[in-house]
Coordinates of C-alpha atoms in Angstrom, one line a residue:
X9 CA -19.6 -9.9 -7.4
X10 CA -17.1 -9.6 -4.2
X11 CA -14.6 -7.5 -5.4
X12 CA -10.8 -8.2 -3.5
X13 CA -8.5 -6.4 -5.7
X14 CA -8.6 -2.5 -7.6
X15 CA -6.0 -0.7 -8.9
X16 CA -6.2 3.1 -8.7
X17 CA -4.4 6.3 -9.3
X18 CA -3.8 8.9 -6.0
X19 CA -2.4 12.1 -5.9
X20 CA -1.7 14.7 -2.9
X21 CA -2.4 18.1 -3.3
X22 CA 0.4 20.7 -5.0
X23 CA 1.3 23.2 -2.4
X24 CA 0.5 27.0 -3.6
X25 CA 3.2 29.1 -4.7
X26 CA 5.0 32.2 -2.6
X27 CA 3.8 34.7 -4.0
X28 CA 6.0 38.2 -5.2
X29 CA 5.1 41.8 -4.1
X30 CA 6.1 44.9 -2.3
X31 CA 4.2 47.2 -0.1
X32 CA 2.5 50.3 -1.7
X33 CA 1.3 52.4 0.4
X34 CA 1.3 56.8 0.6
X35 CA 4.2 57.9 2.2
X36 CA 5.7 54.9 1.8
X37 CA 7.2 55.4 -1.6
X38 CA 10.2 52.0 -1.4
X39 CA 8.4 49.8 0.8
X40 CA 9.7 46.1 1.3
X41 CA 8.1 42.7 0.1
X42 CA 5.6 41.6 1.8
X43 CA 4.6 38.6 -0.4
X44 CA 2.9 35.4 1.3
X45 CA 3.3 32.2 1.6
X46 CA 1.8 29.4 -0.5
X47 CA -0.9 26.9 1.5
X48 CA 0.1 23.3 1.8
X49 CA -1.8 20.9 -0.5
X50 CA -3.8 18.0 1.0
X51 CA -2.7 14.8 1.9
X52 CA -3.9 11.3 0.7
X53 CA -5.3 9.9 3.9
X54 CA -6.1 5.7 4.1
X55 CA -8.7 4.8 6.8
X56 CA -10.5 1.6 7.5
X57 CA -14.3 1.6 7.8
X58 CA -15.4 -1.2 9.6
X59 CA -18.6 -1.1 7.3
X60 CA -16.8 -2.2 4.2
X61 CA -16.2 -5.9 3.2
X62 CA -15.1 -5.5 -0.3
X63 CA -13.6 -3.3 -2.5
X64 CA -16.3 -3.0 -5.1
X65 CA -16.3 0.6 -4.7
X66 CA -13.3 1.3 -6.4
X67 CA -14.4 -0.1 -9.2
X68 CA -15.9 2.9 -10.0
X69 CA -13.8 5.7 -9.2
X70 CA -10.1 4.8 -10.1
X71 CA -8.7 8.5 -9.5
X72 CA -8.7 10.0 -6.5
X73 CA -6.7 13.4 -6.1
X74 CA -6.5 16.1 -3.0
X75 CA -7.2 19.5 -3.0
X76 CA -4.0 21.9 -4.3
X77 CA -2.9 24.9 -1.7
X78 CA -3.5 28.2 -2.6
X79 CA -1.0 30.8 -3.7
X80 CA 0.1 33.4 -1.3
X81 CA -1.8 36.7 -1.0
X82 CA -0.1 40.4 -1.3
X83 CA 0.5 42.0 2.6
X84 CA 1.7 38.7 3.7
X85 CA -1.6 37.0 3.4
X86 CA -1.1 33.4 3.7
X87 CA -2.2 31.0 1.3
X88 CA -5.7 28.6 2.1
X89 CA -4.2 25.0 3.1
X90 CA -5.4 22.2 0.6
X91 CA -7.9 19.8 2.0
X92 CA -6.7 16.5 2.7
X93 CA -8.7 13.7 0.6
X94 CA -9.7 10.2 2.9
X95 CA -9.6 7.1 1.2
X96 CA -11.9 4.6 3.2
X97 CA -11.4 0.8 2.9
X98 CA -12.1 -2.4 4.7
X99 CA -9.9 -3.8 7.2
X100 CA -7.3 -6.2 5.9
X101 CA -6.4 -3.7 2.6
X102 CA -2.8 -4.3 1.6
X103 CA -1.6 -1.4 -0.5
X104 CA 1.3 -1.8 -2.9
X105 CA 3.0 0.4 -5.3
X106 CA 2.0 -0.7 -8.8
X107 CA 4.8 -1.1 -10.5
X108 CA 7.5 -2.3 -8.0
X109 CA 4.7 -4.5 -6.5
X110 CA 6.3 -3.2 -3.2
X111 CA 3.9 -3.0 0.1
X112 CA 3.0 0.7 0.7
X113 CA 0.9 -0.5 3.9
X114 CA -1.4 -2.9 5.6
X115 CA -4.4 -1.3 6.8
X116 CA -5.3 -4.1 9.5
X117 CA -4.3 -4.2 13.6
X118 CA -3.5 -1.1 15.2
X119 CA -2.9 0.5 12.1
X120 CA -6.3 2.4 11.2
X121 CA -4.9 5.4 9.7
X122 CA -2.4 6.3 7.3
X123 CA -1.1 9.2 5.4
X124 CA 0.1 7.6 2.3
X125 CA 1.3 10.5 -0.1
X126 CA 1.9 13.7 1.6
X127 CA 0.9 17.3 0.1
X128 CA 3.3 19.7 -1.2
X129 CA 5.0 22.6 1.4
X130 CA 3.8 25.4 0.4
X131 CA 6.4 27.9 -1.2
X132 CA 7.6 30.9 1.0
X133 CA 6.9 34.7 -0.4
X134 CA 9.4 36.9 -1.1
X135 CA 9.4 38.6 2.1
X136 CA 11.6 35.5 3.3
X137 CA 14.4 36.6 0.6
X138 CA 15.3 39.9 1.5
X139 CA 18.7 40.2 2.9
X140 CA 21.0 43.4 3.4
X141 CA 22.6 42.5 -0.1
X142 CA 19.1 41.9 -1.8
X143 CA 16.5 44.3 -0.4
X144 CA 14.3 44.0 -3.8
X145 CA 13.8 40.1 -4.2
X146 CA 12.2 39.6 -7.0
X147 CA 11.1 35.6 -7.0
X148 CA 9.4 33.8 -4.5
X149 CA 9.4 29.6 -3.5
X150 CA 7.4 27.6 -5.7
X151 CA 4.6 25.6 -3.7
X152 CA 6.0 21.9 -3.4
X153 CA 4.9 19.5 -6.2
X154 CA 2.4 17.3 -5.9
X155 CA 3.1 13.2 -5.3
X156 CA 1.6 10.7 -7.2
X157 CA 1.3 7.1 -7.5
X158 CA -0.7 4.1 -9.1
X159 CA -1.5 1.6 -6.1
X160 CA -2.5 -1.6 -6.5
X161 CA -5.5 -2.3 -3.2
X162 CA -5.9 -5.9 -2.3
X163 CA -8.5 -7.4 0.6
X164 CA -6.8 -10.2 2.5
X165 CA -9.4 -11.6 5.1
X166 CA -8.6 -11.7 8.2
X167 CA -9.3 -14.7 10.5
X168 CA -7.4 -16.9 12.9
X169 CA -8.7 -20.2 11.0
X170 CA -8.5 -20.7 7.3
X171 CA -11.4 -23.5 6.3
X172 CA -10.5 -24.9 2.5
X173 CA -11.4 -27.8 0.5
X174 CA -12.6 -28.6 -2.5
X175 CA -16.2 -27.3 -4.0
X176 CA -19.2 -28.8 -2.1
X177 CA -17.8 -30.5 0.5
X178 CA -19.3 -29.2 3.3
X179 CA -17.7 -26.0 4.4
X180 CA -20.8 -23.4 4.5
X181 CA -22.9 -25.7 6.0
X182 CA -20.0 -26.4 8.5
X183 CA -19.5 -22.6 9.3
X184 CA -23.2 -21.9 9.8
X185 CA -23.4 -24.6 12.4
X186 CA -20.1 -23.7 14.1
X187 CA -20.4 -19.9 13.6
X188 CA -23.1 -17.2 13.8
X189 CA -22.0 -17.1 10.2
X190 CA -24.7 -17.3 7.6
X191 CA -23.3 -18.1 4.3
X192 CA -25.7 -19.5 1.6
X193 CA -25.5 -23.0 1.0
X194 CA -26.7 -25.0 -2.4
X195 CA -25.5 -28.2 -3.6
X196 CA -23.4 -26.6 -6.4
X197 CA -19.6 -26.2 -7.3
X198 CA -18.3 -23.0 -6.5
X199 CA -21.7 -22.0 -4.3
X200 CA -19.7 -19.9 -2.5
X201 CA -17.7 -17.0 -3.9
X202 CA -17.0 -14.7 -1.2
X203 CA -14.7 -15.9 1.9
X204 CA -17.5 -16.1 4.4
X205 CA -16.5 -14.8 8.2
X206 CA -17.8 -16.2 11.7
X207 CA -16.5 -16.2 14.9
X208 CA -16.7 -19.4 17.1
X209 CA -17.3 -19.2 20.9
X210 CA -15.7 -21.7 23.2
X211 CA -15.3 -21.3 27.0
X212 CA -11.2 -20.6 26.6
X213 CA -11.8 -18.3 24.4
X214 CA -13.2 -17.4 20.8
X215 CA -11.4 -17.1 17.4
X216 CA -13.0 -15.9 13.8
X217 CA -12.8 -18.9 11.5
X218 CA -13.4 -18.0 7.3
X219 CA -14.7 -20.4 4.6
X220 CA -12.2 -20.1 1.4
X221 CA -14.0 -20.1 -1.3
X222 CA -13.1 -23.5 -3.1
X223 CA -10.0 -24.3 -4.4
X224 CA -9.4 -26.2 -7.7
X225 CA -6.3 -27.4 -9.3
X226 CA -4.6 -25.1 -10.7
X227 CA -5.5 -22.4 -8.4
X228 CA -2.3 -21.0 -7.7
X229 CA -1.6 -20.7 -11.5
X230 CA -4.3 -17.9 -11.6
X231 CA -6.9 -20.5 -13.0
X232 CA -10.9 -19.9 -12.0
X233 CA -10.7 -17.7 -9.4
X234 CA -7.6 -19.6 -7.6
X235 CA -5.6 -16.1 -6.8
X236 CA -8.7 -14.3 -5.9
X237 CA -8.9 -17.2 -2.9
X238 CA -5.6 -18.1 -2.1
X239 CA -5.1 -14.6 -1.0
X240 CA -7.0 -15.0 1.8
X241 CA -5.2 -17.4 3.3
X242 CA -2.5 -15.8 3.7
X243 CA -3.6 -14.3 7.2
X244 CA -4.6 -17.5 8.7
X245 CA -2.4 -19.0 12.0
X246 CA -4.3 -22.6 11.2
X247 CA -5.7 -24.6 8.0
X248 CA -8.5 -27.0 8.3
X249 CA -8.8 -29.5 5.4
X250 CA -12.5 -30.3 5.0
X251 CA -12.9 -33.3 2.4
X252 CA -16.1 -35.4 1.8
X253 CA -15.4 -39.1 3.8
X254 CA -18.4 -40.3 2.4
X255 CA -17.0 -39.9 -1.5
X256 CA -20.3 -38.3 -2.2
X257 CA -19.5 -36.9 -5.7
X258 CA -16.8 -40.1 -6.2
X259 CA -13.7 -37.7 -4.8
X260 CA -10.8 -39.1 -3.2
X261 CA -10.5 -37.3 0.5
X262 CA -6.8 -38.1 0.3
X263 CA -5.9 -37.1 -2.5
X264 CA -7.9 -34.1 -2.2
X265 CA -5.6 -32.9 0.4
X266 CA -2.5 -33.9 -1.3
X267 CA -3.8 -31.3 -4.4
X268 CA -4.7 -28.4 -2.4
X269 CA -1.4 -29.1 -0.1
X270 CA 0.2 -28.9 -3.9
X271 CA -2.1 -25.5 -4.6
X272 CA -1.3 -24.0 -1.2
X273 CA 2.8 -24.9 -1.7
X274 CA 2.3 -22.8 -5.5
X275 CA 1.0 -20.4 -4.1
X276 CA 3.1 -19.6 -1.0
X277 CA 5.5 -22.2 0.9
X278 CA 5.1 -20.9 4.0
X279 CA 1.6 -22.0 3.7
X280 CA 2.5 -25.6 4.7
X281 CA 4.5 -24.7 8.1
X282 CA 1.1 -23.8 10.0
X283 CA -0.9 -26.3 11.8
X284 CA -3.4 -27.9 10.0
X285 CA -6.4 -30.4 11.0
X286 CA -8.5 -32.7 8.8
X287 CA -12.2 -32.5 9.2
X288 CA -13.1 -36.2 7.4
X289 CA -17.1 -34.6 6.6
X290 CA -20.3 -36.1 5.7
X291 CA -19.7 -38.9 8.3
X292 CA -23.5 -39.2 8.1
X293 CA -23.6 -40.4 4.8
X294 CA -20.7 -42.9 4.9
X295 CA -21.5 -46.7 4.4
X296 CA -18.4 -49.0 4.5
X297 CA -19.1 -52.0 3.1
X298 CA -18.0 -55.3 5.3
X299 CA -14.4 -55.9 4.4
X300 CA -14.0 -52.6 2.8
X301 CA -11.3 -49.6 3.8
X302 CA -12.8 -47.2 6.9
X303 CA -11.4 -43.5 4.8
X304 CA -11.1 -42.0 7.8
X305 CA -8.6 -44.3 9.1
X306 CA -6.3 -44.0 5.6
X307 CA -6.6 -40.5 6.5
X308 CA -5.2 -41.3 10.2
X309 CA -2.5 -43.8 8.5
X310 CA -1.2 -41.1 6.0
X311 CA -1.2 -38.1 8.1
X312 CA -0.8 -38.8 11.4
X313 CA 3.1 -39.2 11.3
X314 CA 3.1 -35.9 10.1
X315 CA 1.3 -34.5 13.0
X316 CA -2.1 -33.5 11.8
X317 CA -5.0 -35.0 13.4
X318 CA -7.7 -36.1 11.5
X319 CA -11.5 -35.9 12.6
X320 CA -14.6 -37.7 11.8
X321 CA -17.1 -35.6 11.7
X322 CA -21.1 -34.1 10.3
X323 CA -21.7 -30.6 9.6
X324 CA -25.4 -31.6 9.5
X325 CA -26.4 -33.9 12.4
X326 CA -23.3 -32.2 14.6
X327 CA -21.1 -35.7 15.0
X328 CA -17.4 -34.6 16.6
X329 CA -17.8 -30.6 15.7
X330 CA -17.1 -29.9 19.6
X331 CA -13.7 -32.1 19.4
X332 CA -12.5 -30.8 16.5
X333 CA -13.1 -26.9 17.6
X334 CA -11.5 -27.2 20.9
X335 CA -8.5 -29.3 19.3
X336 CA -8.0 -25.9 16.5
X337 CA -8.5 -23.8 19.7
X338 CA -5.3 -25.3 21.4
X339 CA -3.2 -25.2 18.2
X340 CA -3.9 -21.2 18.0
X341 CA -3.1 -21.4 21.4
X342 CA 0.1 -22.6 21.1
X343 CA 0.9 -21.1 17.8
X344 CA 2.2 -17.4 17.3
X345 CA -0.8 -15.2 18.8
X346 CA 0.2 -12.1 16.4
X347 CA -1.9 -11.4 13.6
X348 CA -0.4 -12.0 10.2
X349 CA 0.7 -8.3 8.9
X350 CA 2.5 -7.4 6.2
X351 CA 5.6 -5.3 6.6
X352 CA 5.9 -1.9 4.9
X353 CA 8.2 -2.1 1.8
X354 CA 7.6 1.2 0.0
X355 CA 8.4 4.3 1.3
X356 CA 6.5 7.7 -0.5
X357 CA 8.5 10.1 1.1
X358 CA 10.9 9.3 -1.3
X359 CA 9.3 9.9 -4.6
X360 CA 10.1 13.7 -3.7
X361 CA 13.1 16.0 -4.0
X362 CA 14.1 19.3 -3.0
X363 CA 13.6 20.6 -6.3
X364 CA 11.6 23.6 -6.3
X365 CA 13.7 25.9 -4.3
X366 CA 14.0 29.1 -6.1
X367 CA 16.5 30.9 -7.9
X368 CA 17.1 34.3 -9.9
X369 CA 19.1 35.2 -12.8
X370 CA 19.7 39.2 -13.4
X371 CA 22.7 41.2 -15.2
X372 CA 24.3 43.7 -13.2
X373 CA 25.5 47.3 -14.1
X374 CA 28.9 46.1 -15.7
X375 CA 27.2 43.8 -17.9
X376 CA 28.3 40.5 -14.8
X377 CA 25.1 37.6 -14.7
X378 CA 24.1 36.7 -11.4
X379 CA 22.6 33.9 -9.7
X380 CA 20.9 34.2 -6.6
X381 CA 18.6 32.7 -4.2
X382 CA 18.1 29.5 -1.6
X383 CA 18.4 27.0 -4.2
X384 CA 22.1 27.9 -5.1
X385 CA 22.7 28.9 -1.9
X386 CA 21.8 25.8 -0.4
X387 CA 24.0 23.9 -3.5
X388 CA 27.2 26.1 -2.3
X389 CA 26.8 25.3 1.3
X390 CA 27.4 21.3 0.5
X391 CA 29.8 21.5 -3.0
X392 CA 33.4 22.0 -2.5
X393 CA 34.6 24.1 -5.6
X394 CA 38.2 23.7 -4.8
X395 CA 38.1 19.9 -6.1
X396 CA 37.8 18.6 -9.1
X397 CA 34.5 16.2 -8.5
X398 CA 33.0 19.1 -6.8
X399 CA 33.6 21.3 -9.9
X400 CA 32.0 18.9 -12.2
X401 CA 28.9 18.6 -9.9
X402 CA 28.7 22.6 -9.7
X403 CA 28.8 22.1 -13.7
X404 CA 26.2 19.5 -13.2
X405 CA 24.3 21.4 -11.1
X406 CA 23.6 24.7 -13.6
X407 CA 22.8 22.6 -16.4
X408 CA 20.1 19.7 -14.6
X409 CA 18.5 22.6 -13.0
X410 CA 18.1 24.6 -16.2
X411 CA 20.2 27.6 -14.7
X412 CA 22.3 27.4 -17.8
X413 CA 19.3 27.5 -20.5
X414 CA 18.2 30.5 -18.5
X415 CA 21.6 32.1 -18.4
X416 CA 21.6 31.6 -22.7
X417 CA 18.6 32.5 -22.7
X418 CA 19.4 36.0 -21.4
X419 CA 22.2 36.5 -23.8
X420 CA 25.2 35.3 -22.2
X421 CA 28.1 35.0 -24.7
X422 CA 31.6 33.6 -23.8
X423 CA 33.9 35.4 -21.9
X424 CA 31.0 36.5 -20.1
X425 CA 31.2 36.5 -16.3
X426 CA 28.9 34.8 -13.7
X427 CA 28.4 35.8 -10.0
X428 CA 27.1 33.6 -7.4
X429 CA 27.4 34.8 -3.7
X430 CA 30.7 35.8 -4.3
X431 CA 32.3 33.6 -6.5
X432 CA 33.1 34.5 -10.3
X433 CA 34.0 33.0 -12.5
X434 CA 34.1 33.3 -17.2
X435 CA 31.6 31.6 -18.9
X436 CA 32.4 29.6 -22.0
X437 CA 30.3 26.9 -23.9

């Protein structure tokens, strides 16, 4: 079964904690730290194979998570760097964030490699922390936590010319004859079920043609397989409706289009602003009685103020194919030459904070608290104490960050006082 959608869990590597230590050595009875830094964990890579077609494999494995960084070594040994985990998919996979149904990225054009969730910095060792004031740090950087995310994958196909229509009119057996496509091809509804590719050569130039799967009413409400299909439109620069002239299976061609028109406007608006073309098929078979209506001229009467050409055609003996290619090939021409991509809407460098900076709490002589290290120091460097608002985020700031369970935690009573770089000031619950 051609799979176009999947829905899996990633997750980038944790980076490895700084580690805490102090040189031992003879003769050297105080030495300093000399703890190392944590490695970086690994990244989650995406990277189009141009072997894949589907998505079938992530069927299978729905979790994919990198390697963690190592934790810093004693004598400043660093810390082994996570290994980054690739992600391979076919060309054409849009990737949005599950929940928000936002689009991460589109894996098709020049993009052919992307980092989507980055690993975590590893943490620094103590030997970063000592200062003239704190010789004998005691705590190191935690490693960087890890990122993770549930992504929704889905396969648009990418082609220059959307082919749709309703079951069994025609469309594999006009792809094979127009295409070094090779789609299979049985007189029964919903024959095809995976959008078949083919690329059609004409002396100004080629362009890669796909056969959606067909469309039914009430496709773009989800029903049969109508969202699986309609997806891969999306991409296209130019529709051609194929409908049976002949009235083979009793079908009206016109009203044919006017449903899938109908489908195509559910679905997507847009849809309907790109040139389209009518292929009037099975020309071979028609037989208009004398007197009767020629279809393919009600086709020309109700379309061609509108601007779409309609073509009489026979994907079997051949009859008008050449016409009808080279009149697609000039509306591509004069249509936007860019490929269809869809802009990135999610960003993943923000599902991280700069929380794991690291922090101390020890008592000094006179029975004082202190708080040290980067993370308060780096608070105090943007937090104006002097006003008010900055005074309630200081306040904030100690209990989020669990500085104030930690202070409890080692006794602290009210009255008590609290020492941070300098500042003092009485504690009181």
């Amino acid at each position: 079964m051609f799979a176009d959608r999947a829905k899996v869990f990633i997750k980038s590597g944790k980076g490895g904690d700084g580690h805490v230590s102090f040189r031992r050595e003879l003769y050297v009875p105080n030495g300093g730290p000399d703890g190392g830094d944590g490695g970086k964990g690994g990244d989650i890579i995406f990277e189009v194979d141009e072997g894949l077609n589907t998505l079938t494999d992530f069927r299978h494995v729905r979790k994919y998570v990198a390697e963690s960084g190592e934790e810093g070594g004693k004598r400043r040994c660093h810390g082994a760097n996570g290994q980054d985990l690739v992600i391979k998919v076919p060309e054409g996979t849009v990737v949005y964030d599950d929940e928000s149904g936002k689009v991460i990225t589109d894996m098709s054009g020049e993009n052919r490699r992307e980092v989507i969730l980055r690993g975590g910095r590893g943490g620094c060792g103590n030997m970063h922390y000592a200062t003239s004031t704190m010789q004998v740090p005691k705590y190191a950087q935690p490693g960087q936590p890890a990122q993770e995310l549930w992504v929704r994958l889905e396969l648009k196909v990418i082609a220059d010319v959307g082919l749709v229509g309703f079951p069994n009119v025609g469309k594999s057996t006009f792809l094979s004859r127009v295409t070094n496509a090779r789609p299979k091809i049985a007189n029964y509804h919903f024959t095809t079920l995976n959008p078949n590719l083919g690329v059609v050569d004409l002396e100004e130039g080629g362009f890669v043609i796909a056969d959606i799967p067909g469309l039914i009413e009430g496709a773009s409400e989800g029903v049969g397989l109508g969202h699986e299909f309609l997806r891969h439109i999306e991409r296209t620069r130019v529709l051609i409706h194929m409908v049976d002239a002949a009235s083979v299976e009793g079908r009206d061609p016109l009203e044919d289009i006017r449903k899938i028109n109908a489908e195509l406007a559910a679905y997507d608006p847009s849809l309907l602003d790109r040139p389209q073309v009518i292929a009037a098929n099975k020309m071979d078979a028609l037989y208009v009685e004398e007197g009767g209506e020629d279809p393919v001229e009600r086709l020309r009467r109700a379309f061609a103020p509108q601007g779409i050409e309609v073509f009489a055609i026979s994907a079997v003996s051949g009859q008008g194919l050449k016409e009808l290619l080279h009149h697609v090939s000039g509306l591509l021409h004069k249509t936007d030459l860019k490929p269809v991509v869809f802009e990135k809407e999610f960003d993943t460098s923000t599902l991280r904070g700069d929380s794991n900076l690291p922090y101390e709490v020890t008592r000094d002589e006179d029975g004082a608290f202190r708080v040290e290290g980067p993370r308060v120091e780096k608070m105090l460097g943007y937090t104006n104490l002097d006003s008010e608002k900055g005074f309630e985020f200081f306040q904030r700031f100690l209990k989020e960050t669990g500085i104030l369970a930690e202070l409890e935690a080692a006794g602290i009573e009210d009255g008590d006082t609290v020492r941070l770089y300098g500042l003092e000031f009485d504690y009181y619950k």
